[in-house]
Each structure stands twice: as C-alpha cells, then as structure tokens.
PDB file of C-alpha atoms in Angstrom:
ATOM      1  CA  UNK Y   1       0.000   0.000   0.000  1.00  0.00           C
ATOM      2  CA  UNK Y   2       1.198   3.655  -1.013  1.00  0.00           C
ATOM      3  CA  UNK Y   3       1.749   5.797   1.650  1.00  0.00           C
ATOM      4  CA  UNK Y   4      -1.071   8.428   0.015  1.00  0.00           C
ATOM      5  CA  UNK Y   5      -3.139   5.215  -0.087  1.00  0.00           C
ATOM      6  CA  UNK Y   6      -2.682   4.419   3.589  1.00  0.00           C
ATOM      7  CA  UNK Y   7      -3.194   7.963   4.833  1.00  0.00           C
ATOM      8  CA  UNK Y   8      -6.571   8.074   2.424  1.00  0.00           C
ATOM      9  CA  UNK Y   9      -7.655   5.383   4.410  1.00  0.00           C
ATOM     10  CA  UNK Y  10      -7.053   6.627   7.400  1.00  0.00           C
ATOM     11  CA  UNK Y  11      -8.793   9.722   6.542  1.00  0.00           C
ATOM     12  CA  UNK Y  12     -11.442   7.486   5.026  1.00  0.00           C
ATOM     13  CA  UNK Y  13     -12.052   5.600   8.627  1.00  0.00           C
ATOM     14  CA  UNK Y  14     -12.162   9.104  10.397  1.00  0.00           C
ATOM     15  CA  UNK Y  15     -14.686  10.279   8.143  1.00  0.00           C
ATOM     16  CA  UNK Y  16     -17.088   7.090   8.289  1.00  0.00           C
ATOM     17  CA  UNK Y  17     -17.128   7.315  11.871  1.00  0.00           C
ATOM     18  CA  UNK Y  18     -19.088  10.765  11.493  1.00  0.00           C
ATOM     19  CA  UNK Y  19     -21.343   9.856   8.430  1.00  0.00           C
ATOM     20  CA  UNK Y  20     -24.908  10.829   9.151  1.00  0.00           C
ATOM     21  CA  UNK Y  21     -26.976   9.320   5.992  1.00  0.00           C
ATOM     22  CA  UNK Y  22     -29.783  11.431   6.822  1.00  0.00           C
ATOM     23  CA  UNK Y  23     -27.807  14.772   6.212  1.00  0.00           C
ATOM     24  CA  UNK Y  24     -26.220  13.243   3.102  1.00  0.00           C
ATOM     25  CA  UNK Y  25     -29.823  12.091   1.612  1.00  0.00           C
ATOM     26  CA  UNK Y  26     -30.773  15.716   1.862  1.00  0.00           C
ATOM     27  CA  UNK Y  27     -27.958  17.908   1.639  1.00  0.00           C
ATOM     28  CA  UNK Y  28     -28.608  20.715  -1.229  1.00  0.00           C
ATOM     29  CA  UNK Y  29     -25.771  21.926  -3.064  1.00  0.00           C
ATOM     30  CA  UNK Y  30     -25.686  23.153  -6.913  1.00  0.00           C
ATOM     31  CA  UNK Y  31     -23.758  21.455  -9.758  1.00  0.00           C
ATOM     32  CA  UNK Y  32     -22.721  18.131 -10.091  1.00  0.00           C
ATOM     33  CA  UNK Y  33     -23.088  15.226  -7.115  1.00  0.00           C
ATOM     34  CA  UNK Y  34     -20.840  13.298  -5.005  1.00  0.00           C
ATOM     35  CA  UNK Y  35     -19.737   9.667  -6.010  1.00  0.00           C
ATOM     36  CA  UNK Y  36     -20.071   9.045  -2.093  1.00  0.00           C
ATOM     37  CA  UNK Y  37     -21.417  10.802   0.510  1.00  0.00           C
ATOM     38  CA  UNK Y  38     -21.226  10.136   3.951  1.00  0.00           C
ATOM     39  CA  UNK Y  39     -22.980  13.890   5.033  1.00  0.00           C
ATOM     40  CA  UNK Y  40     -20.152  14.453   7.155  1.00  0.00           C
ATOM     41  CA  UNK Y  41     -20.402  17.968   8.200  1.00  0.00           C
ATOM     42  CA  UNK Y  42     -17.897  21.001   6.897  1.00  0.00           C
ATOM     43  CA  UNK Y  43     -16.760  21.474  10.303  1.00  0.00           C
ATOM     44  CA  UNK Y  44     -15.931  17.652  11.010  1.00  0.00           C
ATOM     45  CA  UNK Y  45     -14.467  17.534   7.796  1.00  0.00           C
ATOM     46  CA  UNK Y  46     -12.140  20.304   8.296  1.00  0.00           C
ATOM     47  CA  UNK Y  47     -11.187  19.064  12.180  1.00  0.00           C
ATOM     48  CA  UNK Y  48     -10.236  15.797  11.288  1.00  0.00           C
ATOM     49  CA  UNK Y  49      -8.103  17.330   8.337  1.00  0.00           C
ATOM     50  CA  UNK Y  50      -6.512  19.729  10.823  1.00  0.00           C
ATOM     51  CA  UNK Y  51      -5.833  16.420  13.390  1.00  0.00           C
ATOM     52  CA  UNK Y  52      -4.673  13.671  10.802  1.00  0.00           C
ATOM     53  CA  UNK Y  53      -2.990  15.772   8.500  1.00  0.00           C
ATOM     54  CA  UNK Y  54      -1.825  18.984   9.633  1.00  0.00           C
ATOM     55  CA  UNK Y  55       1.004  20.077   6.782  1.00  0.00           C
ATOM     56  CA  UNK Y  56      -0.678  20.954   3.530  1.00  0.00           C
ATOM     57  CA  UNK Y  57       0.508  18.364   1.127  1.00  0.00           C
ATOM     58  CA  UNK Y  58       0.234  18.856  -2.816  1.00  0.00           C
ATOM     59  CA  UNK Y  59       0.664  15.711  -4.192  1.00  0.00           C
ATOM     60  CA  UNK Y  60      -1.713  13.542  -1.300  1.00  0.00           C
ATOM     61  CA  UNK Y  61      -4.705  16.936  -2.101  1.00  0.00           C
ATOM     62  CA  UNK Y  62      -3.968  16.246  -5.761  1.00  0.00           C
ATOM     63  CA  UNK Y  63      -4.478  12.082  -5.132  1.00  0.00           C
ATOM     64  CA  UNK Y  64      -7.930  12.927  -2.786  1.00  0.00           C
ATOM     65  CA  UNK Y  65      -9.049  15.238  -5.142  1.00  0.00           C
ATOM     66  CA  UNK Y  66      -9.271  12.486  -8.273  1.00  0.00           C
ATOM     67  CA  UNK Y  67     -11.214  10.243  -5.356  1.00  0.00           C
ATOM     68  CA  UNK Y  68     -14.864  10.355  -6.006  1.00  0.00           C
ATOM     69  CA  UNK Y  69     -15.640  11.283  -2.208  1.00  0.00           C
ATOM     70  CA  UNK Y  70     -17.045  14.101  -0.868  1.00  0.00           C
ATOM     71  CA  UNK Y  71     -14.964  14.704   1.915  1.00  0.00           C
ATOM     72  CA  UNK Y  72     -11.879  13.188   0.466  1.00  0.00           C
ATOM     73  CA  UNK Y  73     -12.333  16.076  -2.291  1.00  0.00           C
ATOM     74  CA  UNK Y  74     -13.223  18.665   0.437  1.00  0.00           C
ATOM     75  CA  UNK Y  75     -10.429  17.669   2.122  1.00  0.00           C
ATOM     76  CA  UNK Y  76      -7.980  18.108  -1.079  1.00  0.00           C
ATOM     77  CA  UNK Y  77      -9.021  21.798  -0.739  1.00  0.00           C
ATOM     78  CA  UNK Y  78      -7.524  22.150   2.882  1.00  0.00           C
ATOM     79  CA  UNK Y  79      -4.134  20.251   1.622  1.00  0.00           C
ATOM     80  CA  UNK Y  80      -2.931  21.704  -1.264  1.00  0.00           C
ATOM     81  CA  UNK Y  81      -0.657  24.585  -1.584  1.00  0.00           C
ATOM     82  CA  UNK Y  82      -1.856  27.966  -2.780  1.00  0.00           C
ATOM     83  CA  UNK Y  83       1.729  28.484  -4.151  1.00  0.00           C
ATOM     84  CA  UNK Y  84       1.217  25.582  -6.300  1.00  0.00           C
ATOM     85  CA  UNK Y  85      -2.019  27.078  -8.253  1.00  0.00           C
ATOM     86  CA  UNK Y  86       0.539  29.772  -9.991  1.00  0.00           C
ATOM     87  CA  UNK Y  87       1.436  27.062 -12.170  1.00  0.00           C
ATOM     88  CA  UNK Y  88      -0.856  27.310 -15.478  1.00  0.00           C
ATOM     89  CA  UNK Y  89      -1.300  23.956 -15.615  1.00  0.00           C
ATOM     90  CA  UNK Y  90      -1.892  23.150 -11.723  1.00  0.00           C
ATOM     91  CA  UNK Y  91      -4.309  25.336 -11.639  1.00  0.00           C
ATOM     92  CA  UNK Y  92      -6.452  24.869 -14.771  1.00  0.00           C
ATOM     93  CA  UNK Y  93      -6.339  20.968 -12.827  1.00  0.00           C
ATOM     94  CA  UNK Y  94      -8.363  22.545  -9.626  1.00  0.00           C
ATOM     95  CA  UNK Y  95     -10.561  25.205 -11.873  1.00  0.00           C
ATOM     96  CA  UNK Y  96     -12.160  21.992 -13.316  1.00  0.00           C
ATOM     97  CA  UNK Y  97     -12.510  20.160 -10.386  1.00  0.00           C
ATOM     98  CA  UNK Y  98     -14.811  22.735  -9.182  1.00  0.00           C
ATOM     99  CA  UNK Y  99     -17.935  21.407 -10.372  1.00  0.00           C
ATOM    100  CA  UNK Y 100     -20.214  22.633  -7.413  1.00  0.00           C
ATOM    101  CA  UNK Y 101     -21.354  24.911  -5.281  1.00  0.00           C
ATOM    102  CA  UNK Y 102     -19.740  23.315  -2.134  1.00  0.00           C
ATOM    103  CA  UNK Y 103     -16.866  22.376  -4.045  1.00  0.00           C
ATOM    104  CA  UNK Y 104     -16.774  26.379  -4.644  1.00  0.00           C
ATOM    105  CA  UNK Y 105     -17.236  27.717  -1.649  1.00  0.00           C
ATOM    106  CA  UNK Y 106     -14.588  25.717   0.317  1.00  0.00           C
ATOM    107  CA  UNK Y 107     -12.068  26.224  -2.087  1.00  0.00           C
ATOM    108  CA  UNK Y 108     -12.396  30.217  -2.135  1.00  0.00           C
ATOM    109  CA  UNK Y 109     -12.005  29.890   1.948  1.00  0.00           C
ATOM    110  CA  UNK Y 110      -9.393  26.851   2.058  1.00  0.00           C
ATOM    111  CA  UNK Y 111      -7.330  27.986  -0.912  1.00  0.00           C
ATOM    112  CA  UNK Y 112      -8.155  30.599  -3.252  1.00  0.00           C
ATOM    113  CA  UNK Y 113      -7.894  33.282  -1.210  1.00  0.00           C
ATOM    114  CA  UNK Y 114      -3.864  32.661  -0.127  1.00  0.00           C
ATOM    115  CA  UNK Y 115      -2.832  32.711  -3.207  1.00  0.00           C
ATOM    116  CA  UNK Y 116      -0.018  34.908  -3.805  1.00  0.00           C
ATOM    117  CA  UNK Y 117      -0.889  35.763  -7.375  1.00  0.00           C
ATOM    118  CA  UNK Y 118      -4.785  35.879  -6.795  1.00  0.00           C
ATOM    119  CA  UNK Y 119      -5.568  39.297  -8.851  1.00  0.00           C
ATOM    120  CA  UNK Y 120      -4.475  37.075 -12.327  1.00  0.00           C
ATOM    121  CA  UNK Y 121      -6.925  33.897 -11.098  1.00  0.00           C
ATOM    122  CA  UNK Y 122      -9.254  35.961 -10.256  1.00  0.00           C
ATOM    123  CA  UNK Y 123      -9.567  38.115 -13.528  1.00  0.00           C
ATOM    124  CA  UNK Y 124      -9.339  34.018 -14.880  1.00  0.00           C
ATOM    125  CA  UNK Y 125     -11.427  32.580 -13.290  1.00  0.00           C
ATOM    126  CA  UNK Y 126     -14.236  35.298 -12.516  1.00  0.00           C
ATOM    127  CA  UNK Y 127     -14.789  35.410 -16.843  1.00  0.00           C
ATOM    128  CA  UNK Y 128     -14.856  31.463 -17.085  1.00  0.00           C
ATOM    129  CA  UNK Y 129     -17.663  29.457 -18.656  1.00  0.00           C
ATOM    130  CA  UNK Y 130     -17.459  27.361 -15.314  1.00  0.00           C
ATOM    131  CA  UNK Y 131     -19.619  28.865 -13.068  1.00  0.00           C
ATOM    132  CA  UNK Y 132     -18.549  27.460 -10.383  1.00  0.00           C
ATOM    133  CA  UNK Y 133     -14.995  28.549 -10.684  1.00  0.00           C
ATOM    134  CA  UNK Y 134     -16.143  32.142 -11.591  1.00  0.00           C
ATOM    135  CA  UNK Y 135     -18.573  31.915  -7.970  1.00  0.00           C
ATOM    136  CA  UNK Y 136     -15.715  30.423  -6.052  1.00  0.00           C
ATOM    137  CA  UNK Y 137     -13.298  32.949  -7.205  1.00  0.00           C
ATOM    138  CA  UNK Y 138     -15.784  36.268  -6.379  1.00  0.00           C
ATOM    139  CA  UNK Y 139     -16.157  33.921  -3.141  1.00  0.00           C
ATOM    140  CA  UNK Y 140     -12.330  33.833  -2.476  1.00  0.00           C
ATOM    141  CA  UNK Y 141     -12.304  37.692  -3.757  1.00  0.00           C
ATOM    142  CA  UNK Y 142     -14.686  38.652  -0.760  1.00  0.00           C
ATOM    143  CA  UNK Y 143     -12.610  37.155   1.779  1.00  0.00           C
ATOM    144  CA  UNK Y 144      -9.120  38.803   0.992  1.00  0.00           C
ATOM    145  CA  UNK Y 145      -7.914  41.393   3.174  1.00  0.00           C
ATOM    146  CA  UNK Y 146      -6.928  43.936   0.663  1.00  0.00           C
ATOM    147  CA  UNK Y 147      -9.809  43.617  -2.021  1.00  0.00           C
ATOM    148  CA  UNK Y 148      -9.304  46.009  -5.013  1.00  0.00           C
ATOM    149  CA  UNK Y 149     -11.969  48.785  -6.475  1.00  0.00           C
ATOM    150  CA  UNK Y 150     -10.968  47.228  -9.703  1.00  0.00           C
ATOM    151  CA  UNK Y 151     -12.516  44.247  -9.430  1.00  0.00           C
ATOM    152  CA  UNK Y 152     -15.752  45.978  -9.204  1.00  0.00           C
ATOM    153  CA  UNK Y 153     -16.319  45.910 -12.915  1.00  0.00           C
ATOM    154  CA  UNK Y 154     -15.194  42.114 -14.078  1.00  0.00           C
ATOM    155  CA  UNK Y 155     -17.929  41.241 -11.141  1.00  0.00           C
ATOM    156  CA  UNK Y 156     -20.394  42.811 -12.610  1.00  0.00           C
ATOM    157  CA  UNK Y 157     -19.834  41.519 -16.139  1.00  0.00           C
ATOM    158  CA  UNK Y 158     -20.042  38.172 -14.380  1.00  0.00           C
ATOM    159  CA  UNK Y 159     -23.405  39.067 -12.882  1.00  0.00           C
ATOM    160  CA  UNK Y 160     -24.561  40.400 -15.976  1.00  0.00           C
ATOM    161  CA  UNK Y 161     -23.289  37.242 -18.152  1.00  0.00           C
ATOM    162  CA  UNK Y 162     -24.704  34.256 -15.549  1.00  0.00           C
ATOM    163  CA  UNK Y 163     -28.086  34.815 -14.259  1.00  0.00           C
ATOM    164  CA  UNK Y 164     -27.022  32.111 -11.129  1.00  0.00           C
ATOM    165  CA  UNK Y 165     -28.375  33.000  -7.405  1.00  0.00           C
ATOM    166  CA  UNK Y 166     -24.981  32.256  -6.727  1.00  0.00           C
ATOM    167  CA  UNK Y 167     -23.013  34.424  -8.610  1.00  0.00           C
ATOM    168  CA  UNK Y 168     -25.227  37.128  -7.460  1.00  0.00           C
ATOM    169  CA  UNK Y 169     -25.211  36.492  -3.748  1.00  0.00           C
ATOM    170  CA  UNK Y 170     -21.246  36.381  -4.045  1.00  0.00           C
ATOM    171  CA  UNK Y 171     -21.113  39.927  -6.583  1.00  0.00           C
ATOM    172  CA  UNK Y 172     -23.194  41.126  -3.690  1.00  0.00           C
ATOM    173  CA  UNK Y 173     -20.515  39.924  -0.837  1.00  0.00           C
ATOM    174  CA  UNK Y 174     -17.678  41.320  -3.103  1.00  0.00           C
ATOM    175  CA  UNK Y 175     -18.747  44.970  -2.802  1.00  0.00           C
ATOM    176  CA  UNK Y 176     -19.636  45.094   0.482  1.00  0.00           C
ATOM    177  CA  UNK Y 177     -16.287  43.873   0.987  1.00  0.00           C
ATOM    178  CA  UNK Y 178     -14.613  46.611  -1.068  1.00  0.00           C
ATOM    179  CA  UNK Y 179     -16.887  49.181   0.951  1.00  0.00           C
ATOM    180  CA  UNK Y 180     -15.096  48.790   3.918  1.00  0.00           C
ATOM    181  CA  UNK Y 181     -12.018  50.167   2.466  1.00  0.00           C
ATOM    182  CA  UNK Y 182     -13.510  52.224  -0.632  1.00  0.00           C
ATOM    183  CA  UNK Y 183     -16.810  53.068  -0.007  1.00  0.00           C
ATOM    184  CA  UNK Y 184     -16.595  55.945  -2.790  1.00  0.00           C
ATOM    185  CA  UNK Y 185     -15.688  53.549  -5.625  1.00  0.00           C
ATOM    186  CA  UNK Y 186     -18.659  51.449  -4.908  1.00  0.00           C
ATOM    187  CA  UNK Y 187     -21.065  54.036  -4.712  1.00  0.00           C
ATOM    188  CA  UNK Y 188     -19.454  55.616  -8.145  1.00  0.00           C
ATOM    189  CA  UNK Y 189     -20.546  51.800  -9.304  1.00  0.00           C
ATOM    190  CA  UNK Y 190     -23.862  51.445  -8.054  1.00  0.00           C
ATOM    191  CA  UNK Y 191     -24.474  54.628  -9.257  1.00  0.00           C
ATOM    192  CA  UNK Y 192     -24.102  53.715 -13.008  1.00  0.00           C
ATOM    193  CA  UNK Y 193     -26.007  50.049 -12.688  1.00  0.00           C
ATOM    194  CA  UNK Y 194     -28.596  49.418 -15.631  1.00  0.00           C
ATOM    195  CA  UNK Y 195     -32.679  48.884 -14.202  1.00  0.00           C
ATOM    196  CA  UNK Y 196     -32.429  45.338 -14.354  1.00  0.00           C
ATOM    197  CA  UNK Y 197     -33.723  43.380 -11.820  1.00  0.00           C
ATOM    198  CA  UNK Y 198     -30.562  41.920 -10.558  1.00  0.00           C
ATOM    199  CA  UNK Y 199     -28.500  44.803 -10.644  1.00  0.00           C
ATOM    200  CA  UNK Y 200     -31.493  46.748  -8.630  1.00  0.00           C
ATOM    201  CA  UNK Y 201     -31.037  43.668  -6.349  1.00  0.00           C
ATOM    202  CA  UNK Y 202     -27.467  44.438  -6.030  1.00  0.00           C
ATOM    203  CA  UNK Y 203     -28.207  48.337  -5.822  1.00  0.00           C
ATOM    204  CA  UNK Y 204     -30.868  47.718  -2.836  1.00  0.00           C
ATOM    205  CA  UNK Y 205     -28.621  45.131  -0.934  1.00  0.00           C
ATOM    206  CA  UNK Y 206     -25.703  47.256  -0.781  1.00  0.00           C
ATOM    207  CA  UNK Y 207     -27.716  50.497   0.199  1.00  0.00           C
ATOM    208  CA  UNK Y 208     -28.657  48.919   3.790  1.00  0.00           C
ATOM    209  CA  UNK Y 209     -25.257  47.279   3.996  1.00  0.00           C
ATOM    210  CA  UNK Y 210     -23.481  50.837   3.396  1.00  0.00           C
ATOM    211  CA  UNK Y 211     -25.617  52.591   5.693  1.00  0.00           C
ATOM    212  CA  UNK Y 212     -25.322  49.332   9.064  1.00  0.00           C
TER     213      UNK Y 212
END
C-alpha cells in the first residue's frame, strides 16, 4: 500500500465514523453530485483534516481530489498549496474540479484566497464558462484582506453574463467587501447600474449594507 493510499484510508475511517446518511440524503448543493457521501459535516471535515494531517501536502490533495468522495475532495481543498495554483497547468487541474457549489465555496475559503498571485486567477477565473470557478473565485475575492476597487467591474460583467443565485449572492458579498475600504468607488458603481432586476437587487442590498 502507497503511503497516500494508507493515509486516504485513514482519513477514510475518520470520516465514516461521522457519516450521518440522513444529512447526506438531503444535503442541497448546486452542480454536479458526489460519487459518495457520507454527510459528514464542513466542520468535522475540516477538524479531522486539521488532526490527521496537519502540513498541507500537494501531491496527497492532488491524489484525494481524483477520489470520487465528498470529503476526500473537500479535504484536497484544505491540503494543497496555494503556491502551487501559480502554475498554469496546476491550476487549470483545480478550476475543473470545481464542479459545485460546495466544491466552490470551500475552495475560495481553504485555498483561493492565499494565493499569492490571486488578482491574475481571479480576472481568470471570474470570466470562465465554469460557473462554479467564476462563484468560487468572487467567493475567495470577498474574503481577501486587501480587495481592489478594480474588481468591481469584471464582477459585474459576471453578474450580468450568468443569471445564477450564486453568482449574485457572491457579486453582492464582493462589494460590500470593497466598501469597507472604498466606499466611494462602490457608490461611483452602483451609481451607473442598468434597471435590471438583478442589478437593482445588487443596488438595494448594498444600500442597507453601506448605511449598518
């Protein structure tokens, strides 16, 4: 047995002690399913991560993440190294491997948002046809501590493009996010939003956010 073999398994047995079929039988998530699914929780998953393997690993997160398991693959997310993903090739491997919502999120707050080179993924990834990639990267986007006024605009052109709750719930995030350190650049940009319904959504959301 390999050692990434034996330490899957071990990760494997961790998991299965915490699998809860009900919560797996009606977990709701968008994009594609799970293989398996044990409805371990996103905190369990991420503890037992933390205790069995503590050192982010490239090669074992690239190994879980070809494993048809939901928490193997969530668990890929909290392994791999951020540096890694500047690689064009590395990281084209993890933008398709984000083919949910789930998968999304936890990547933007696992890995996307360390990356030392995250203004060129997220110009990327924010335009791609995957919309999952394009949510988790807005996701990731709202959670760095220096988010840029210039990323107001590709947001919106991903709102506008991809009519997804997701992508704009996470457009939404994204501003207020910029608020707190340029709250005149997104007011210049609310200011010149079309009368579309979703971008009146996103005018109306961030009018009570900007004035808590």
């Amino acid at each position: 047995m390999s050692s990434h073999t034996a330490r899957m398994v071990a990760l494997l047995a961790a998991f299965r002690r915490e699998r809860n079929g009900l919560v797996a039988d009606t977990m709701h998530y968008d994009g594609t399913r799970y293989g398996l699914n044990y409805g371990v929780s996103l905190t369990t998953v991420r503890a037992k991560v933390a205790q069995l393997e503590p050192q982010r690993d490239h090669l074992f997160a690239r190994f879980l993440l070809r494993q048809e398991v939901r928490c193997l693959q969530l668990a890929a997310l909290h392994l791999a190294t951020p540096e890694a993903l500047t690689d064009p090739q590395e990281r084209a491997l993890w933008h398709d491997a984000l083919r949910n919502s789930e998968l999304a999120e936890e990547a933007a707050f696992a890995l996307l948002r360390y990356l030392p080179d995250f203004e060129n993924l997220f110009r990327a990834w924010v335009a791609s046809e995957n919309q999952y990639a394009s949510y988790g990267a807005l996701m990731a986007a709202a959670r760095v501590a220096e988010p840029q006024a210039a990323w107001l605009q590709p947001s919106l052109e991903a709102l506008r493009r991809d009519e997804s709750r997701l992508t704009l719930q996470a457009t939404v995030n994204l501003w207020a996010h910029i608020a707190q350190t340029d709250r005149a650049a997104v007011e210049e940009a609310l200011a010149s939003l079309a009368d579309t319904p979703r971008e009146e959504y996103l005018r109306e959301e961030l009018a009570w956010r900007l004035e808590a």
